[in-house]
Each structure stands twice: as C-alpha cells, then as structure tokens.
Coordinates of C-alpha atoms in Angstrom, one line a residue:
X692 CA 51.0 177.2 154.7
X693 CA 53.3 174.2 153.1
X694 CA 56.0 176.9 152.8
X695 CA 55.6 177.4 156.4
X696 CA 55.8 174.1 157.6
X697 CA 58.6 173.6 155.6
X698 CA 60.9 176.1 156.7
X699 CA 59.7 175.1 160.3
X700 CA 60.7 171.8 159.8
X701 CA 63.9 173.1 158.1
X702 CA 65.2 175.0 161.3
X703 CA 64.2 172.1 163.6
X704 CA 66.6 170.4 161.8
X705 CA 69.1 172.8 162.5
X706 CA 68.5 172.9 165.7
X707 CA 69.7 169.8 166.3
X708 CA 72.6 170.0 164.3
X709 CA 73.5 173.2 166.5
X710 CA 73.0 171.5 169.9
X711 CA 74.9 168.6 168.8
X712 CA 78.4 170.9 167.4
X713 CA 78.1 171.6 171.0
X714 CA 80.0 168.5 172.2
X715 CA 83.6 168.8 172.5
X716 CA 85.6 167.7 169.3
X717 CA 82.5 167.4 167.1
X718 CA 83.9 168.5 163.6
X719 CA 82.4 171.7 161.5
X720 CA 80.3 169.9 158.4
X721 CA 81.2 173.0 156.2
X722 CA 83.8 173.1 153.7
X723 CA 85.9 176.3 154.1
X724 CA 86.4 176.7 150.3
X725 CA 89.1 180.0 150.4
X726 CA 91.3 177.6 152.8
X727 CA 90.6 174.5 150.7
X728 CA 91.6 176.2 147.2
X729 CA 94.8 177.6 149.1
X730 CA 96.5 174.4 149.0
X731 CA 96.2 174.6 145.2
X732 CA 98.6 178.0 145.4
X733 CA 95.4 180.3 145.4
X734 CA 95.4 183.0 148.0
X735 CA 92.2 184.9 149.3
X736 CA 90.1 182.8 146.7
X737 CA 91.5 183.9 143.8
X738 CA 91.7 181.3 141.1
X739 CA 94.2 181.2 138.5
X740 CA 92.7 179.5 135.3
X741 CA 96.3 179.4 133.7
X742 CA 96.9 177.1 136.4
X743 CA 98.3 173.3 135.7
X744 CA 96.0 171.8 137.9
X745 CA 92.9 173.0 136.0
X746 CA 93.9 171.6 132.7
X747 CA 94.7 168.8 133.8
X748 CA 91.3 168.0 133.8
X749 CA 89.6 166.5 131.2
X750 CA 87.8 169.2 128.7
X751 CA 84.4 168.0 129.8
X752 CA 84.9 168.0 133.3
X753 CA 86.5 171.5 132.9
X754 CA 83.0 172.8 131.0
X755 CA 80.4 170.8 133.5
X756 CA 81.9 172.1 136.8
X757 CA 83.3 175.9 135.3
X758 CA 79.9 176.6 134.0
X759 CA 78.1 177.3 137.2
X760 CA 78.3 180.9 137.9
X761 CA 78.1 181.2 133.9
X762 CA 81.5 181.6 132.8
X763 CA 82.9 178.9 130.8
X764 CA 86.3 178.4 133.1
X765 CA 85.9 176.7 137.0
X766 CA 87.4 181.0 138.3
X767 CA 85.5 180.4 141.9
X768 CA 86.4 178.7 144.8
X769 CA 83.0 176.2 145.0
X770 CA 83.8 175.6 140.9
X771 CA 87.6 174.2 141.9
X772 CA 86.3 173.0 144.7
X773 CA 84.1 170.2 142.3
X774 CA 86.6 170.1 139.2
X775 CA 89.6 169.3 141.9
X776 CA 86.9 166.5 143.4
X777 CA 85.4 164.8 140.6
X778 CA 87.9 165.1 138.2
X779 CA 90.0 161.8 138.3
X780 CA 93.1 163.2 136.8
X781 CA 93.0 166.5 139.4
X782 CA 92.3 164.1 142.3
X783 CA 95.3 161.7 141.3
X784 CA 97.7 165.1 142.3
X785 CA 95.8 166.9 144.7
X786 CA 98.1 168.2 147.6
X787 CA 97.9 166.4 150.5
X788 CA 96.3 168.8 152.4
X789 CA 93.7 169.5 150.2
X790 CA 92.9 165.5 150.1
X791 CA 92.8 165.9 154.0
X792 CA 90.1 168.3 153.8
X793 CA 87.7 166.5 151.1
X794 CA 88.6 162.7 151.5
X795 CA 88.0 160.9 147.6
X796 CA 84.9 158.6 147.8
X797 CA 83.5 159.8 151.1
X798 CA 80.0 160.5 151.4
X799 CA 81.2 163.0 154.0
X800 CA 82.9 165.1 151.7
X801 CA 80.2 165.0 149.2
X802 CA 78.0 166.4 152.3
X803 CA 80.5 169.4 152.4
X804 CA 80.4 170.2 149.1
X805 CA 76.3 170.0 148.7
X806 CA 76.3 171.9 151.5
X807 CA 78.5 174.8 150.0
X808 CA 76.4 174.1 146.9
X809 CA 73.0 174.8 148.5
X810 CA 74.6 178.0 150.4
X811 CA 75.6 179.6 147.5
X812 CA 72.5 178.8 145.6
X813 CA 70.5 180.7 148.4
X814 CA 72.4 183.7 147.7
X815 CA 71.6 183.8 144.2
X816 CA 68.3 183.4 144.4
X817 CA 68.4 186.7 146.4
X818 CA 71.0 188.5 144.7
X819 CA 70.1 187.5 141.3
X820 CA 66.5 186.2 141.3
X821 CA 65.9 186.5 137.8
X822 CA 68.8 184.3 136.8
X823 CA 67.1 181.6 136.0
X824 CA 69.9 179.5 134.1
X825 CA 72.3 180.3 136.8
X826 CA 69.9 178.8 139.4
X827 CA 69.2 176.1 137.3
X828 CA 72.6 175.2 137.2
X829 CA 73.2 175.3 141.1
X830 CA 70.3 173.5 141.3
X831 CA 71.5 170.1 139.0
X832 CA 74.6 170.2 140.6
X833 CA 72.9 169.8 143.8
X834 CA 71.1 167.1 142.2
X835 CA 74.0 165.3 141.0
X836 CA 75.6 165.4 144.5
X837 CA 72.6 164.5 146.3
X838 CA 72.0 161.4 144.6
X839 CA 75.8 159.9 144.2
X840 CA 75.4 159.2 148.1
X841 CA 71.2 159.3 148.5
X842 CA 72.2 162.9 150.5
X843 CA 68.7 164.3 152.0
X844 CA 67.8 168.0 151.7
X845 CA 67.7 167.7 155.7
X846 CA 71.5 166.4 155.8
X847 CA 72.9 169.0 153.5
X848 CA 71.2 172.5 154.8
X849 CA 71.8 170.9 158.8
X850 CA 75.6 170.1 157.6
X851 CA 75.1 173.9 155.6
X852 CA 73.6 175.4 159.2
X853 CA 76.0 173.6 161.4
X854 CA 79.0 175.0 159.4
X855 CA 77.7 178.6 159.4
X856 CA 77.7 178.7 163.6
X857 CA 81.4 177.1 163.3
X858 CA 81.8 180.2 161.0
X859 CA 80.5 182.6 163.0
X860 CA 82.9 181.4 166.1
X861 CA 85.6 181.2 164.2
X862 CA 85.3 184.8 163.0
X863 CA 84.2 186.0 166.2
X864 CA 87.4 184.8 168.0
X865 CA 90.0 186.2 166.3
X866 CA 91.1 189.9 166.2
X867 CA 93.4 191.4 163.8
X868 CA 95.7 194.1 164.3
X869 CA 99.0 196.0 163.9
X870 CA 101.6 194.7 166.3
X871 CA 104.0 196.9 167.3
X872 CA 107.6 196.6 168.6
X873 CA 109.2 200.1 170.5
X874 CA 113.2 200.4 169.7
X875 CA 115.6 202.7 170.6
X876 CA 115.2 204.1 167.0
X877 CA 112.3 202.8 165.4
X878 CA 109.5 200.9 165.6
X879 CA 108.8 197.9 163.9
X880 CA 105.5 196.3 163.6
X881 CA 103.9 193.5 161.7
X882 CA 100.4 192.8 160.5
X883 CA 98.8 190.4 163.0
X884 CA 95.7 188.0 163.5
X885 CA 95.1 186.8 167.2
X886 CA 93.0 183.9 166.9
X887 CA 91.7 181.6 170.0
X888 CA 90.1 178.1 169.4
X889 CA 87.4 176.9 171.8
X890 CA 87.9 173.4 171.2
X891 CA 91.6 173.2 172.4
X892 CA 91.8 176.4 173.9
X893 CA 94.6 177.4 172.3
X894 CA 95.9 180.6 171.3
X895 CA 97.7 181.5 167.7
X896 CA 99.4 184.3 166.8
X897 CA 100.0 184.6 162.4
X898 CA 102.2 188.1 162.2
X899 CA 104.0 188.7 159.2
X900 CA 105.4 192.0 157.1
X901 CA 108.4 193.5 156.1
X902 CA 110.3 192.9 159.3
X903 CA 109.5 189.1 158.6
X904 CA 110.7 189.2 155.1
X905 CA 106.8 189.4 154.0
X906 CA 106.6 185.5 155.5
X907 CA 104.2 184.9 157.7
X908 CA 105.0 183.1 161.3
X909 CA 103.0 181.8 163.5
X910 CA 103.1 181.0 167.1
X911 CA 101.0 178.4 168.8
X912 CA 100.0 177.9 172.6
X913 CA 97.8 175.8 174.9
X914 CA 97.2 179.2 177.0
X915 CA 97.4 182.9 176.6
X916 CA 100.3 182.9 179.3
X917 CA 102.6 180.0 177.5
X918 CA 102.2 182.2 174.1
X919 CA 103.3 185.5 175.8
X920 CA 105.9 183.4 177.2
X921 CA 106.8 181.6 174.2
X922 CA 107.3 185.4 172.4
X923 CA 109.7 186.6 175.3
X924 CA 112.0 183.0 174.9
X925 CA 110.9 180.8 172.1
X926 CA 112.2 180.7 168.5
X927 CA 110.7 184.0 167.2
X928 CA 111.6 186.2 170.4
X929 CA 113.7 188.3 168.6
X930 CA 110.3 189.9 166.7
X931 CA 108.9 191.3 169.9
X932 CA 109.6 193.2 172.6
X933 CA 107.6 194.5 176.1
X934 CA 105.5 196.6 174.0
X935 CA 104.9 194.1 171.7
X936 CA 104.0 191.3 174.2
X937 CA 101.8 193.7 176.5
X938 CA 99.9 194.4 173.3
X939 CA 98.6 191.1 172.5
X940 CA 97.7 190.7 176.2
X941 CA 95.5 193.9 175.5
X942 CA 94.6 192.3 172.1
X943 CA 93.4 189.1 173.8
X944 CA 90.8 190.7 175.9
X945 CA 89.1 192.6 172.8
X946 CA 88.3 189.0 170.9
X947 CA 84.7 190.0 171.0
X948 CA 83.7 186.3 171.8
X949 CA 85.7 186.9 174.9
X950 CA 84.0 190.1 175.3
X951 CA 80.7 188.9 174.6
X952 CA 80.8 185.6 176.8
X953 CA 81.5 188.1 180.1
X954 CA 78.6 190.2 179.0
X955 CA 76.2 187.1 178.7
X956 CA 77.6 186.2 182.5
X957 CA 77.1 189.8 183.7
X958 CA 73.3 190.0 182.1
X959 CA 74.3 193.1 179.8
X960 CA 71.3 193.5 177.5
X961 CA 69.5 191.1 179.5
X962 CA 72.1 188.4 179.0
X963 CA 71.9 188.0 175.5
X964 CA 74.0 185.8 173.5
X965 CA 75.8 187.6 170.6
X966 CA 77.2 184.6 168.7
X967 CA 74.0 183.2 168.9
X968 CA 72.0 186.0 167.1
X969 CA 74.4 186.6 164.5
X970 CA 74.3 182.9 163.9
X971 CA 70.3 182.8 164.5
X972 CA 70.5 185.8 161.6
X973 CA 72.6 184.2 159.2
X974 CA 70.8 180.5 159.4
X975 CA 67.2 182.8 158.9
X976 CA 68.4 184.5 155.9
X977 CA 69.8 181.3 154.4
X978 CA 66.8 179.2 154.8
X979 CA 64.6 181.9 153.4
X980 CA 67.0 184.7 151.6
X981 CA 64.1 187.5 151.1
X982 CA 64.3 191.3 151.8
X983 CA 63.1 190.9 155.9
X984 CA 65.7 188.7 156.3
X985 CA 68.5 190.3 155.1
X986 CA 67.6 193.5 156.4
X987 CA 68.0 191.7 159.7
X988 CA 71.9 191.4 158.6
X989 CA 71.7 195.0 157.1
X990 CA 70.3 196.2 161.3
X991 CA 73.2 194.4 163.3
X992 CA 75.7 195.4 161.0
X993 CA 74.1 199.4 161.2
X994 CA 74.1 199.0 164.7
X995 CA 78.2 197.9 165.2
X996 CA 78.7 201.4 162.7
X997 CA 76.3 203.6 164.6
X998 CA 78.2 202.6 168.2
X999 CA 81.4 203.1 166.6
X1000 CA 81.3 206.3 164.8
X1001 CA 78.7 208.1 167.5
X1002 CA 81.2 206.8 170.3
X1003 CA 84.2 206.2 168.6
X1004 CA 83.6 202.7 170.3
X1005 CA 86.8 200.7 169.4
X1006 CA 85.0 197.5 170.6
X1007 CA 82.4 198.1 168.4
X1008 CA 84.9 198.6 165.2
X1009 CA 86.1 195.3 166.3
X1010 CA 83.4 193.4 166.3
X1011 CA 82.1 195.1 163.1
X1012 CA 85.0 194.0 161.7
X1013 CA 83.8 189.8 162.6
X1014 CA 80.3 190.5 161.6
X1015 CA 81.2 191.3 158.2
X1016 CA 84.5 188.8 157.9
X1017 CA 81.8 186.0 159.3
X1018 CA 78.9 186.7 156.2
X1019 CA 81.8 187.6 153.7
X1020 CA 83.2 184.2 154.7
X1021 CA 79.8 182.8 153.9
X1022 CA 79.6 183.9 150.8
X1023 CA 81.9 187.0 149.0
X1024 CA 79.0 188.2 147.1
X1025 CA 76.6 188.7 149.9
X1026 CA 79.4 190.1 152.1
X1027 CA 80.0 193.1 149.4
X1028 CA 76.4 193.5 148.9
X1029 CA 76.0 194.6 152.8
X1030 CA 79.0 196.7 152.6
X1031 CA 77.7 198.5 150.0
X1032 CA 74.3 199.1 150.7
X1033 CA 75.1 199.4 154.6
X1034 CA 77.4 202.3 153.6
X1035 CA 74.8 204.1 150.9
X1036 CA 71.6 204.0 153.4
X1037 CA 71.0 206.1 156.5
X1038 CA 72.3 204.3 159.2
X1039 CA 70.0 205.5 162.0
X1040 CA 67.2 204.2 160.4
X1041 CA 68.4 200.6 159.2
X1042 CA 69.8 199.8 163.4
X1043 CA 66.4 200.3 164.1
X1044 CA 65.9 197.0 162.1
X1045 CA 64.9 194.7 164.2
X1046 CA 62.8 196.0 166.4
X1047 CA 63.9 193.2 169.0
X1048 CA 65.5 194.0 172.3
X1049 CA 68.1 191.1 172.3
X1050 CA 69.8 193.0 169.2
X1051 CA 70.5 196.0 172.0
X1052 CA 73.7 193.6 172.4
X1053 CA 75.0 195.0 169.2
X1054 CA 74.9 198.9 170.5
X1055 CA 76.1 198.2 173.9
X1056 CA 79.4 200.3 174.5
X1057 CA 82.3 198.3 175.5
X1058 CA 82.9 199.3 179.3
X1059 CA 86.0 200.9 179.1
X1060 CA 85.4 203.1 177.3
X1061 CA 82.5 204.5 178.4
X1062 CA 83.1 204.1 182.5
X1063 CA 79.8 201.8 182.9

C-alpha cells in the first residue's frame, strides 16, 4: 500500500511539472547528455578516454565519477557529464557551450544532472536488477547531488519527467530523410533531418554528405515557406533544386507530430493524443521500470512494425522511427534492449499489449495511403 501511494504521489508530481512545460518559453529541466558531451569533440556519445580533457582531472575525481557503470575510466556520456562538472581543473576549460548548458555553481544544473542520474538508475534496476554494486553506486551519486543543493526526490524525477515529454516532442517533430536533387546527369542527394520547434515555430533543415564535402549545413526559418524560399535564393541555393525543394514540402507534412496533431482535431481513434501516450508510457516505466511497464513500450513499438510491414505504411515507418529515437534518447541501453527483443518476439501478439483503445492511434494507417 506505501508503494502505492508513493508512486501516486510521484506522478502527481509530474503532472504538474507537465502542465506547467506547457507555457510558452518554459525551458526542458533535462540535460541532453549526447549534445552536451559533443561540445567536448565527442560525437553520437562516444567518449574518448585518451582525451585531454579527461586527464586533466585530478586522479581521484577521474576514479569517483568513471566508476559508475563499473569501469574504472568516466567512457559514458552521464560519467563526463559529472567529471567535466565537478572537476575544478575540467570546469576551468570547458567550451563555452558546454558551460551554457550546465552553468558552474547552479543548483539548476545540479537538478539536470540528478535528474539524468535518477533516469539512468531506473534503467538499471530493470536491465540489471541484480547489480547491486552498480545500483549502489547510482544511488550515492544521487545522494551526493541531492544534498550539495537540499534537491528533493520530488524536484529531481518532476525535472526527470518534465524532460522526457520535451524528449518525446523533440523526437517526434523531426523526420529524417534522403534529399534528393534531379540534374541533367545525375542526382545528388544529401542525408537530411527536417526538424520543427514548437516554441518558435521555426523550421531547420541539417543536410550534409558528399556533395557538402561531408560538412553538415543547416538552414534555419521562422516558417515552412521562408525556408523553401531561403533554399531557392539564400546562401546554400546552389544544393537544391525543384525536386529538392518540393521534397521537403512533402517531408514537412510527414513530421508525425504534425500528422498526429490533425488526427487529434479530426477525432481519429477517438481523438487520442499520440505524444501524450508515448510520453504517459515512458514517465510509467520510469517511475516503476518492471515487466508490465515496459511491455507497454514493447506494444506501441509492435504496433508502428505491424502497420508498416502488413501495409507497407510509410507513415507508420516514420513514426516508428521517433518512437524508438525518443526512448534510445532516454537512455541507449534501454533503446537496444526494445530493438532487440521487439525484433525476436512475435509481433502480433506483443501490439496486442495494451489492451487499451487509445493505443489504436499507433495502428491507424496514415490516409494517403490507404484512401480513408
């Protein structure tokens, strides 16, 4: 019964962190840690201990914050994340951009990183459960956070909660894709991410390939319109062409928050909110990471590949595509653990999972495809 009313109080509390991200301009509490360690010269999350900015830490700051996950070197994103915060000598030459993102002295940032602390922890206690060193570990570093700034358990999984639905809008308004260019011999293309931010309502287009020289470019907008425009006459306008153009147009309409937002208007599966669910999913499995919970993640992401492959739904890849991207941005670990076991069970039998009418959203065939 206390573990009831626990986790009961636990999602009233992030409840009201949800309704207040609502306002305009309020800021997501979690720390994107693959963006963060980026500015250090590590893409995709991939840490390089031979780096200069590791050593420069002392050799016990080095062993408290690398020994986390159990290795003796800080090789993750969340173990940078600390060393490059707490260690004075790493802090003194942090990039500025990475000093933009996690402030020194700010109980603010210390929130963001208890946050990622306490997220990660919950996946380990479901992925390796009988670790009990490892959890240990998560668990005094939580400590240690916690009471630099007297941080409440509330504060840290609401921040935790409230950065998970910024997550899963993020993820969910982008689309990725190969853009191609028609010429009078060829065709050039370039890999391309189409993202849209509800705040501003801007649009960005990053592209980027050989045709680029393998750098990446990116084109920014206040509408859909000003960046088609800006591709015909701007800077970069020798990249594109018609076909190019008419594409991202097409592109645009496929974001599957766009797509999902005009269902919700129109009352498709009774006006259920996709985003929503997903993030109503996620926050579930995080405040109490057990088998029924993550099945739940196992059932929408079974139902995205059942729609796609039955109906070779293109929608329905798409949006598979920001399911997965959205946990895997969570947490890496978890993310592989659904591929894999998504893609060695029946998937027939896990959509069925759950048996809840609002997750219909997630086999609804996109329109155009199917004439209705």
């Amino acid at each position: 019964m206390r573990k009831l009313t626990v986790t009961v109080a636990l999602l009233a509390a992030c409840a009201v962190f949800l309704v207040a991200q609502e306002a305009p301009g309020t800021p997501a509490s979690m720390l994107n840690l693959n963006r963060y360690v980026s500015y250090f010269g590590f893409p995709r999350g991939k840490i390089d201990v031979d780096s200069d900015y590791i050593w420069e830490a002392s050799d016990n700051d080095i062993d408290k914050y690398g020994a986390l996950t159990g290795d003796i070197l800080p090789d993750t994103p969340l173990e940078f994340a600390l060393l490059s915060y707490y260690s004075p000598e790493i802090v003194s030459i942090r990039p500025q951009e990475a000093a933009g993102e996690l402030p020194a002295n700010s109980r603010t940032s210390e929130l963001k990183l208890a946050a990622a602390v306490w997220q990660e922890l919950q996946t380990v206690k479901f992925l390796d459960p009988q670790n009990s060193g490892r959890i240990g570990r998560y668990e005094g570093m939580l400590r240690f956070i916690s009471q630099r700034h007297n941080i409440a358990q509330t504060e840290i999984i609401s921040a935790a909660c409230a950065g998970m639905a910024a997550t899963v809008s993020e993820e969910f308004n982008k689309i990725g894709f190969l853009l191609e260019n028609s010429r009078t011999n060829s065709i050039r293309s370039h890999s391309a991410v189409l993202s849209r931010n509800t705040q501003t309502g801007q649009y960005i287009l990053s592209y980027g390939g050989a045709y680029t020289n393998n750098e990446t470019r990116i084109i920014t907008a206040n509408s859909l319109e000003v960046l088609l425009s800006e591709m015909r006459n701007g800077r970069y306008k020798a990249d594109f062409d018609q076909t190019g153009i008419g594409q991202v147009r097409e592109k645009a309409e496929l974001i599957p928050a766009v797509v999902y937002a005009e269902w919700k208007t129109k009352g498709v599966a009774r006006g259920a909110d996709a985003l929503a669910l997903v993030t109503e999913t996620l926050t579930n499995f995080y405040l109490n990471p057990n088998r029924d919970t993550y099945n739940i993640i196992l059932g929408i992401y079974a139902r995205y590949g059942v729609t796609s492959s039955t109906y070779q739904d293109n929608f329905a890849f798409i949006a598979s595509s920001s399911f997965i991207s959205s946990v895997s941005a969570l947490d890496s670990a978890l993310g592989l653990k659904v591929g894999e076991d998504v893609f060695t069970t029946n998937l027939v039998n896990l959509s069925r999972q759950p048996n809840d009418s609002r997750f219909n959203i997630f086999t609804t065939r996109y329109p155009t495809s199917t004439g209705n």
